[in-house]
Tab-separated table of C-alpha atoms in Angstrom:
chain	number	residue	atom	x	y	z
A	25	MET	CA	-42.283	195.862	117.749
A	26	SER	CA	-42.776	196.630	121.837
A	27	SER	CA	-42.047	194.335	124.626
A	28	GLU	CA	-45.418	194.627	125.480
A	29	GLU	CA	-46.684	193.807	121.591
A	30	TRP	CA	-43.975	190.852	121.632
A	31	ARG	CA	-45.511	189.745	125.153
A	32	ARG	CA	-48.874	189.618	123.366
A	33	ARG	CA	-48.182	187.476	120.002
A	34	ASN	CA	-46.259	185.329	121.884
A	35	GLY	CA	-48.779	184.214	124.577
A	36	TYR	CA	-46.961	186.336	127.650
A	37	LEU	CA	-48.795	189.117	128.204
A	38	ARG	CA	-50.738	188.196	131.730
A	39	PHE	CA	-53.863	190.481	132.801
A	40	PRO	CA	-54.439	192.178	136.420
A	41	ALA	CA	-56.964	192.005	138.432
A	42	TYR	CA	-60.170	194.413	137.484
A	43	GLY	CA	-64.068	194.018	138.985
A	44	ASN	CA	-64.640	190.290	139.167
A	45	PHE	CA	-62.018	189.523	136.384
A	46	PRO	CA	-58.975	187.294	138.337
A	47	ASP	CA	-55.709	188.303	139.001
A	48	LEU	CA	-53.448	186.538	136.110
A	49	SER	CA	-50.468	188.855	135.779
A	50	LEU	CA	-47.869	186.217	137.567
A	51	ASN	CA	-50.304	183.212	135.885
A	52	ASN	CA	-48.315	180.658	133.602
A	53	THR	CA	-51.444	178.165	133.104
A	54	LEU	CA	-53.016	178.178	129.384
A	55	MET	CA	-56.355	179.420	130.790
A	56	ALA	CA	-54.432	182.643	131.738
A	57	LYS	CA	-52.880	182.609	128.484
A	58	TYR	CA	-55.619	183.101	126.104
A	59	LEU	CA	-58.547	184.499	128.887
A	60	THR	CA	-58.360	188.427	127.902
A	61	PRO	CA	-60.992	190.831	130.097
A	62	GLU	CA	-62.909	190.700	126.764
A	63	MET	CA	-63.183	186.980	126.615
A	64	TYR	CA	-64.328	186.717	130.458
A	65	GLU	CA	-67.156	189.137	129.721
A	66	LYS	CA	-68.670	187.662	127.064
A	67	LEU	CA	-68.643	184.096	129.165
A	68	LYS	CA	-69.276	185.301	132.348
A	69	ASN	CA	-73.268	184.792	132.427
A	70	ARG	CA	-72.730	181.110	130.588
A	71	LYS	CA	-73.687	178.534	132.337
A	72	THR	CA	-74.087	174.320	131.516
A	73	SER	CA	-77.847	172.507	131.869
A	74	GLY	CA	-75.851	170.965	134.876
A	75	LYS	CA	-74.852	174.650	136.277
A	76	PHE	CA	-71.240	174.402	135.247
A	77	THR	CA	-69.840	178.798	135.461
A	78	LEU	CA	-67.054	180.057	134.241
A	79	GLU	CA	-65.963	180.753	137.103
A	80	LYS	CA	-66.067	176.860	138.359
A	81	LEU	CA	-63.822	176.244	135.074
A	82	ILE	CA	-61.465	178.335	135.729
A	83	GLN	CA	-61.285	178.184	139.585
A	84	VAL	CA	-58.350	175.460	139.523
A	85	GLY	CA	-56.192	178.031	137.299
A	86	VAL	CA	-56.319	180.618	139.179
A	87	ASP	CA	-55.735	178.931	142.951
A	88	CYS	CA	-52.777	177.014	141.213
A	89	PRO	CA	-50.895	179.001	138.854
A	90	SER	CA	-48.521	176.471	137.928
A	91	VAL	CA	-44.872	177.665	136.436
A	92	PRO	CA	-43.649	178.458	132.841
A	93	TRP	CA	-42.675	175.166	131.671
A	94	GLY	CA	-45.555	172.907	133.640
A	95	ARG	CA	-48.165	172.823	130.801
A	96	ALA	CA	-50.916	173.121	133.205
A	97	ALA	CA	-54.526	173.581	131.507
A	98	GLY	CA	-55.444	175.856	134.254
A	99	VAL	CA	-59.234	174.617	133.883
A	100	VAL	CA	-61.193	171.407	134.431
A	101	ALA	CA	-64.771	170.780	133.037
A	102	GLY	CA	-68.234	169.582	134.460
A	103	ASP	CA	-69.718	168.230	132.300
A	104	GLU	CA	-69.210	167.183	128.597
A	105	GLU	CA	-71.651	170.134	127.568
A	106	THR	CA	-68.254	172.777	129.402
A	107	TYR	CA	-66.480	171.863	125.845
A	108	THR	CA	-68.878	173.228	123.894
A	109	VAL	CA	-70.530	176.113	126.196
A	110	PHE	CA	-67.693	177.229	126.911
A	111	SER	CA	-65.570	176.542	123.890
A	112	PRO	CA	-64.013	179.936	122.698
A	113	ILE	CA	-61.602	179.821	125.826
A	114	LEU	CA	-61.323	175.580	125.667
A	115	ASP	CA	-60.786	175.305	122.003
A	116	SER	CA	-57.875	177.475	122.514
A	117	VAL	CA	-56.365	175.683	125.072
A	118	ILE	CA	-57.265	172.391	123.585
A	119	LYS	CA	-55.140	173.779	120.524
A	120	ASP	CA	-52.678	174.506	122.510
A	121	LEU	CA	-52.086	171.263	124.096
A	122	HIS	CA	-52.922	169.090	121.858
A	123	ASP	CA	-52.373	170.513	118.204
A	124	TYR	CA	-55.811	170.013	117.393
A	125	GLY	CA	-58.169	172.439	115.811
A	126	PRO	CA	-61.981	172.678	116.945
A	127	GLU	CA	-62.692	171.178	113.242
A	128	GLU	CA	-60.669	167.719	113.259
A	129	LYS	CA	-62.410	164.601	113.811
A	130	GLN	CA	-61.137	161.766	116.038
A	131	LYS	CA	-59.982	157.903	114.728
A	132	ARG	CA	-59.624	155.408	116.882
A	133	ASP	CA	-57.258	152.344	116.391
A	134	VAL	CA	-56.843	150.185	118.871
A	135	ASP	CA	-55.214	147.391	117.454
A	136	CYS	CA	-51.259	146.941	118.315
A	137	LYS	CA	-51.319	143.677	115.738
A	138	GLY	CA	-49.668	146.073	112.613
A	139	LEU	CA	-46.795	147.368	114.973
A	140	ARG	CA	-43.462	147.582	113.235
A	141	ASP	CA	-40.322	147.175	115.122
A	142	ALA	CA	-41.766	145.757	118.099
A	143	THR	CA	-38.512	144.249	119.922
A	144	ILE	CA	-36.986	146.573	122.951
A	145	PRO	CA	-33.951	145.112	124.498
A	146	ARG	CA	-35.238	143.026	127.902
A	147	ALA	CA	-32.540	144.663	129.114
A	148	LYS	CA	-33.581	148.421	129.504
A	149	TRP	CA	-37.407	146.997	130.099
A	150	LYS	CA	-37.930	147.931	133.993
A	151	ALA	CA	-41.469	148.646	134.066
A	152	THR	CA	-45.106	149.340	132.072
A	153	ARG	CA	-47.887	151.353	133.136
A	154	ILE	CA	-50.875	152.231	131.023
A	155	THR	CA	-53.828	154.423	132.198
A	156	ALA	CA	-56.833	155.575	130.763
A	157	TRP	CA	-59.429	158.022	132.436
A	158	ARG	CA	-63.127	157.636	131.564
A	159	SER	CA	-66.514	159.636	132.175
A	160	LEU	CA	-69.726	158.333	132.344
A	161	LYS	CA	-72.161	159.714	129.311
A	162	GLY	CA	-74.541	161.426	130.699
A	163	TYR	CA	-73.373	162.438	134.327
A	164	ARG	CA	-72.076	165.335	135.780
A	165	PHE	CA	-68.303	165.494	135.897
A	166	PRO	CA	-66.346	164.924	139.620
A	167	ALA	CA	-65.829	169.164	139.467
A	168	ALA	CA	-69.401	169.315	139.305
A	169	CYS	CA	-71.638	166.390	140.740
A	170	GLY	CA	-73.159	166.338	144.029
A	171	ARG	CA	-73.414	163.273	146.391
A	172	LEU	CA	-76.353	162.032	144.931
A	173	ASP	CA	-74.705	161.916	141.304
A	174	ARG	CA	-71.075	160.685	142.631
A	175	ARG	CA	-73.482	157.373	144.710
A	176	GLN	CA	-75.596	156.575	141.435
A	177	ILE	CA	-71.997	156.744	139.836
A	178	GLU	CA	-70.207	154.455	141.669
A	179	GLN	CA	-73.143	152.505	141.804
A	180	ALA	CA	-73.402	151.635	137.908
A	181	ILE	CA	-69.523	151.290	137.857
A	182	GLN	CA	-69.097	148.878	140.933
A	183	SER	CA	-72.320	146.585	139.749
A	184	ALA	CA	-69.843	146.359	136.253
A	185	LEU	CA	-66.829	145.074	138.106
A	186	LYS	CA	-68.334	142.967	140.272
A	187	ARG	CA	-69.571	140.828	136.995
A	188	LEU	CA	-65.759	141.016	135.765
A	189	LYS	CA	-64.445	137.391	134.903
A	190	GLY	CA	-61.554	135.267	133.975
A	191	GLU	CA	-57.937	137.345	134.831
A	192	PHE	CA	-59.691	140.211	135.532
A	193	LYS	CA	-62.032	139.373	138.327
A	194	GLY	CA	-61.412	140.869	141.622
A	195	LYS	CA	-62.909	142.791	144.952
A	196	TYR	CA	-63.891	145.956	144.954
A	197	TYR	CA	-63.884	147.897	148.470
A	198	SER	CA	-64.973	151.208	149.602
A	199	ILE	CA	-62.014	153.484	150.598
A	200	VAL	CA	-63.204	153.250	153.996
A	201	ASP	CA	-63.465	149.546	154.035
A	202	LEU	CA	-60.414	148.770	152.217
A	203	PRO	CA	-58.045	146.645	154.234
A	204	GLU	CA	-54.720	148.158	155.814
A	205	SER	CA	-52.597	145.526	154.183
A	206	ASP	CA	-53.646	146.239	150.473
A	207	GLN	CA	-53.786	150.113	151.248
A	208	LYS	CA	-49.936	149.951	152.315
A	209	HIS	CA	-49.510	147.842	148.821
A	210	LEU	CA	-51.583	149.822	146.614
A	211	THR	CA	-49.829	153.178	148.504
A	212	ALA	CA	-46.379	151.777	147.837
A	213	ASN	CA	-46.596	150.698	144.270
A	214	ASN	CA	-48.644	154.103	143.409
A	215	LEU	CA	-52.059	152.848	143.006
A	216	MET	CA	-53.875	154.644	145.722
A	217	LEU	CA	-56.576	157.082	145.081
A	218	VAL	CA	-55.452	160.674	145.669
A	219	HIS	CA	-57.422	163.380	147.015
A	220	ASN	CA	-55.076	166.230	148.808
A	221	THR	CA	-53.159	167.843	145.388
A	222	PRO	CA	-53.896	171.578	144.963
A	223	GLU	CA	-55.357	170.502	141.324
A	224	MET	CA	-57.858	168.253	143.360
A	225	THR	CA	-59.048	170.842	145.974
A	226	CYS	CA	-59.418	173.429	144.369
A	227	SER	CA	-61.096	172.071	141.356
A	228	GLU	CA	-63.550	170.906	144.133
A	229	ARG	CA	-63.032	167.161	143.270
A	230	SER	CA	-62.638	166.117	146.474
A	231	ARG	CA	-65.880	166.905	147.994
A	232	ASP	CA	-67.253	164.834	150.579
A	233	TRP	CA	-64.534	162.370	150.579
A	234	PRO	CA	-64.168	159.807	150.847
A	235	ASP	CA	-68.268	159.453	150.095
A	236	ALA	CA	-68.918	157.082	147.256
A	237	ARG	CA	-65.258	156.715	146.226
A	238	GLY	CA	-63.716	153.481	146.144
A	239	ILE	CA	-61.077	150.913	144.182
A	240	PHE	CA	-61.301	147.539	142.610
A	241	PHE	CA	-58.206	145.454	142.071
A	242	THR	CA	-57.259	142.007	140.890
A	243	SER	CA	-55.534	139.535	143.222
A	244	ASP	CA	-52.176	140.617	142.233
A	245	LYS	CA	-53.255	143.985	141.596
A	246	THR	CA	-51.719	145.049	138.064
A	247	PHE	CA	-55.144	145.899	137.103
A	248	VAL	CA	-56.766	148.732	139.303
A	249	VAL	CA	-59.870	150.875	138.737
A	250	HIS	CA	-60.593	153.909	140.170
A	251	VAL	CA	-64.000	155.099	141.174
A	252	ASN	CA	-64.811	158.917	141.470
A	253	GLU	CA	-61.123	160.641	141.904
A	254	ALA	CA	-60.341	162.836	139.104
A	255	ASP	CA	-62.896	161.472	136.839
A	256	HIS	CA	-65.319	158.709	137.058
A	257	LEU	CA	-63.385	155.957	136.169
A	258	LYS	CA	-59.563	155.360	136.077
A	259	VAL	CA	-58.536	152.223	134.778
A	260	ILE	CA	-54.861	151.366	135.682
A	261	CYS	CA	-52.662	148.109	134.008
A	262	TRP	CA	-48.626	147.960	134.941
A	263	SER	CA	-46.720	145.161	134.766
A	264	GLN	CA	-42.738	144.676	135.590
A	265	GLY	CA	-40.594	143.255	132.385
A	266	SER	CA	-43.506	142.252	130.626
A	267	ASP	CA	-43.768	142.877	127.184
A	268	LEU	CA	-45.166	146.193	126.266
A	269	PHE	CA	-47.870	144.802	124.303
A	270	ASP	CA	-48.802	142.009	125.900
A	271	THR	CA	-49.849	144.631	128.960
A	272	TYR	CA	-51.460	146.623	125.993
A	273	ASP	CA	-53.669	143.999	125.248
A	274	ARG	CA	-54.469	142.881	128.561
A	275	PHE	CA	-55.231	146.600	128.880
A	276	GLN	CA	-57.483	146.709	125.998
A	277	ARG	CA	-59.109	143.476	126.828
A	278	GLY	CA	-59.999	144.603	130.374
A	279	LEU	CA	-61.075	147.752	129.464
A	280	SER	CA	-63.711	146.382	126.890
A	281	GLN	CA	-64.508	143.878	129.319
A	282	LEU	CA	-65.874	146.748	131.739
A	283	GLU	CA	-67.313	148.505	128.813
A	284	GLU	CA	-69.151	145.932	127.858
A	285	GLU	CA	-70.301	144.760	131.392
A	286	LEU	CA	-71.297	148.659	131.628
A	287	LYS	CA	-73.930	148.877	128.546
A	288	GLN	CA	-75.779	146.037	130.903
A	289	ASN	CA	-76.609	148.787	132.967
A	290	ASP	CA	-77.208	150.943	130.129
A	291	GLU	CA	-74.026	152.892	130.640
A	292	GLU	CA	-71.363	153.904	128.506
A	293	PHE	CA	-68.687	156.086	127.923
A	294	ALA	CA	-68.567	159.671	127.192
A	295	LEU	CA	-67.801	160.164	123.468
A	296	SER	CA	-67.361	162.656	120.706
A	297	ASP	CA	-66.172	162.654	117.496
A	298	HIS	CA	-64.616	166.005	117.935
A	299	LEU	CA	-62.968	165.385	121.484
A	300	GLY	CA	-62.742	161.378	121.115
A	301	TYR	CA	-63.009	160.449	125.188
A	302	ILE	CA	-64.661	162.858	127.113
A	303	VAL	CA	-63.230	163.669	130.802
A	304	SER	CA	-62.289	166.622	132.793
A	305	ASP	CA	-58.844	167.451	132.526
A	306	PRO	CA	-58.567	168.793	128.818
A	307	ARG	CA	-54.983	167.161	129.065
A	308	HIS	CA	-56.275	163.765	128.628
A	309	LEU	CA	-58.427	164.043	125.725
A	310	GLY	CA	-58.387	161.905	122.970
A	311	THR	CA	-57.674	158.458	123.724
A	312	ALA	CA	-57.889	159.800	127.729
A	313	MET	CA	-54.688	157.237	127.965
A	314	GLU	CA	-51.375	157.375	129.108
A	315	VAL	CA	-48.248	155.375	128.123
A	316	ARG	CA	-45.305	155.104	130.612
A	317	MET	CA	-42.024	152.960	130.893
A	318	ARG	CA	-39.041	152.898	133.058
A	319	VAL	CA	-36.353	151.896	131.114
A	320	GLN	CA	-32.798	152.081	132.243
A	321	PHE	CA	-29.361	153.473	130.671
A	322	ARG	CA	-26.658	153.282	132.897
A	323	HIS	CA	-24.713	155.966	130.184
A	324	LEU	CA	-26.935	157.917	128.526
A	325	ALA	CA	-28.802	158.907	131.878
A	326	THR	CA	-25.612	160.692	132.972
A	327	ASP	CA	-24.854	162.300	129.615
A	328	ASN	CA	-25.739	165.857	129.040
A	329	ARG	CA	-26.615	164.725	125.223
A	330	LEU	CA	-29.481	162.781	126.638
A	331	HIS	CA	-31.734	166.230	126.562
A	332	PHE	CA	-30.954	166.579	122.669
A	333	ALA	CA	-31.359	163.285	121.820
A	334	LEU	CA	-34.832	163.399	123.372
A	335	LYS	CA	-35.737	166.918	121.634
A	336	CYS	CA	-34.359	165.271	118.150
A	337	LEU	CA	-37.454	162.174	118.966
A	338	ASN	CA	-40.277	164.647	120.492
A	339	MET	CA	-40.036	162.713	123.636
A	340	LYS	CA	-42.000	165.422	125.725
A	341	ARG	CA	-45.477	165.567	127.453
A	342	CYS	CA	-47.837	163.409	125.293
A	343	ARG	CA	-50.198	165.240	123.068
A	344	GLN	CA	-52.914	162.397	123.606
A	345	GLY	CA	-55.397	164.451	121.498
A	346	LYS	CA	-54.329	163.978	118.093
A	347	ILE	CA	-52.504	160.973	118.374
A	348	LEU	CA	-53.937	157.260	118.019
A	349	ALA	CA	-53.307	154.757	121.027
A	350	VAL	CA	-51.481	152.803	118.206
A	351	GLN	CA	-49.396	155.639	117.493
A	352	LEU	CA	-48.532	156.325	121.135
A	353	LEU	CA	-46.804	152.468	120.858
A	354	GLN	CA	-45.737	152.759	117.884
A	355	GLY	CA	-43.618	155.929	118.519
A	356	MET	CA	-42.589	154.436	122.335
A	357	VAL	CA	-41.276	151.603	120.522
A	358	GLU	CA	-39.480	153.289	117.858
A	359	GLY	CA	-37.823	155.969	120.206
A	360	ILE	CA	-36.879	153.542	123.061
A	361	ASN	CA	-34.853	151.033	120.305
A	362	LYS	CA	-33.097	154.736	118.697
A	363	LEU	CA	-32.207	155.274	122.543
A	364	SER	CA	-30.771	151.848	123.107
A	365	GLY	CA	-29.144	152.292	120.070
A	366	LEU	CA	-26.949	155.116	121.458
A	367	GLU	CA	-26.450	153.636	124.845
A	368	ALA	CA	-24.899	150.756	123.115
A	369	LEU	CA	-22.528	153.134	121.306
A	370	LEU	CA	-21.455	154.358	124.441
A	371	ASP	CA	-21.276	150.923	126.631
A	372	GLN	CA	-18.667	150.111	123.685
A	373	GLY	CA	-16.762	153.333	123.917
A	374	HIS	CA	-17.929	154.797	120.882
A	375	GLU	CA	-18.592	158.619	120.248
A	376	ILE	CA	-22.669	159.266	119.305
A	377	HIS	CA	-22.081	162.776	117.384
A	378	GLU	CA	-23.170	161.493	114.177
A	379	ALA	CA	-25.864	159.100	115.855
A	380	LEU	CA	-27.390	162.429	117.323
A	381	ASN	CA	-27.366	163.740	114.153
A	382	ASP	CA	-29.279	160.707	112.340
A	383	LEU	CA	-31.950	161.342	114.782
A	384	GLN	CA	-33.159	164.721	113.610
A	385	ASP	CA	-33.612	163.156	109.952
A	386	ALA	CA	-36.868	160.546	111.517
A	387	PRO	CA	-38.315	162.160	114.842
A	388	VAL	CA	-41.563	160.350	116.480
A	389	VAL	CA	-43.820	161.404	119.090
A	390	LEU	CA	-43.735	159.581	122.368
A	391	PRO	CA	-45.635	159.928	125.169
A	392	GLN	CA	-43.900	160.731	128.556
A	393	LEU	CA	-41.212	158.591	129.705
A	394	ARG	CA	-39.086	158.054	132.966
A	395	PHE	CA	-35.261	157.358	132.950
A	396	GLN	CA	-33.535	155.889	135.411
């Protein structure tokens, strides 16, 4: 087999510029992996009813070529129709990201009561953060919407947020009106809206910033909602040292209450049987949710075998498209408990070689974790 044939079969063959075809010769995104000159010619004249084109879809990948280990999608959708109009390229990207085929259907399971072995050693548990992205049905996404669309979206979401009750009652601020003290606190805790990343600017999602952008938060700032950032909505619920399932339960109740209030405005989240929650970035399709935990393993953190343990447990960037929300939590609990067992052995001065071999028998799928 020639080197060119091997590169083509394994997704490493990138095409140089010709005519209006972009230069993808050094591009590492999934878009560059699957966009061939033939596919480009087939799709270049298509557009959605919101006038979103192939050029707009791939521009973020052309301008941000990523790195080989980054697994960047290289595409950003402009509306719900994007995923059907440009399915020849997007189905391949989604399959690569989520191992999820075009004929598969989504299942929903948000009840965490049936989780097994839900106890994680408190000493290892530092913080939990759950994030969800959502789009409103019928509106163009941030990469395609204009000022009027954006302001209508903000108005609909703002009125719903102001009606939240109980522990989710809070304040909504336009970015330009946000008090400096709150801005510093939110920025320090990585809870502030971000608009100047290459992915945001190259996809045109930061146009007219900060017009019609806002943030909502409760008095303790543990339930936060971003409006018109990378998506119409980004909901964040976080805690320090709190139980994972308490945090998830609170997150789910807050998101459900917001969804009910939006329905009072005749708005609903974009959702399909195939893709789950439909959002701008294909990486977030499906549950459109990310669960992160900060855990502390004093011995494992400096042990070279940690990487092998993570590989055995399949602890990698989350494939959300095919995984239920409850599976994310279950996988996280099982994985951290297994790592805690390794940490305990090292703490007692024992060897972990046999324990590492045992990990290969029952791998689990986990969301992205941060270790310290």
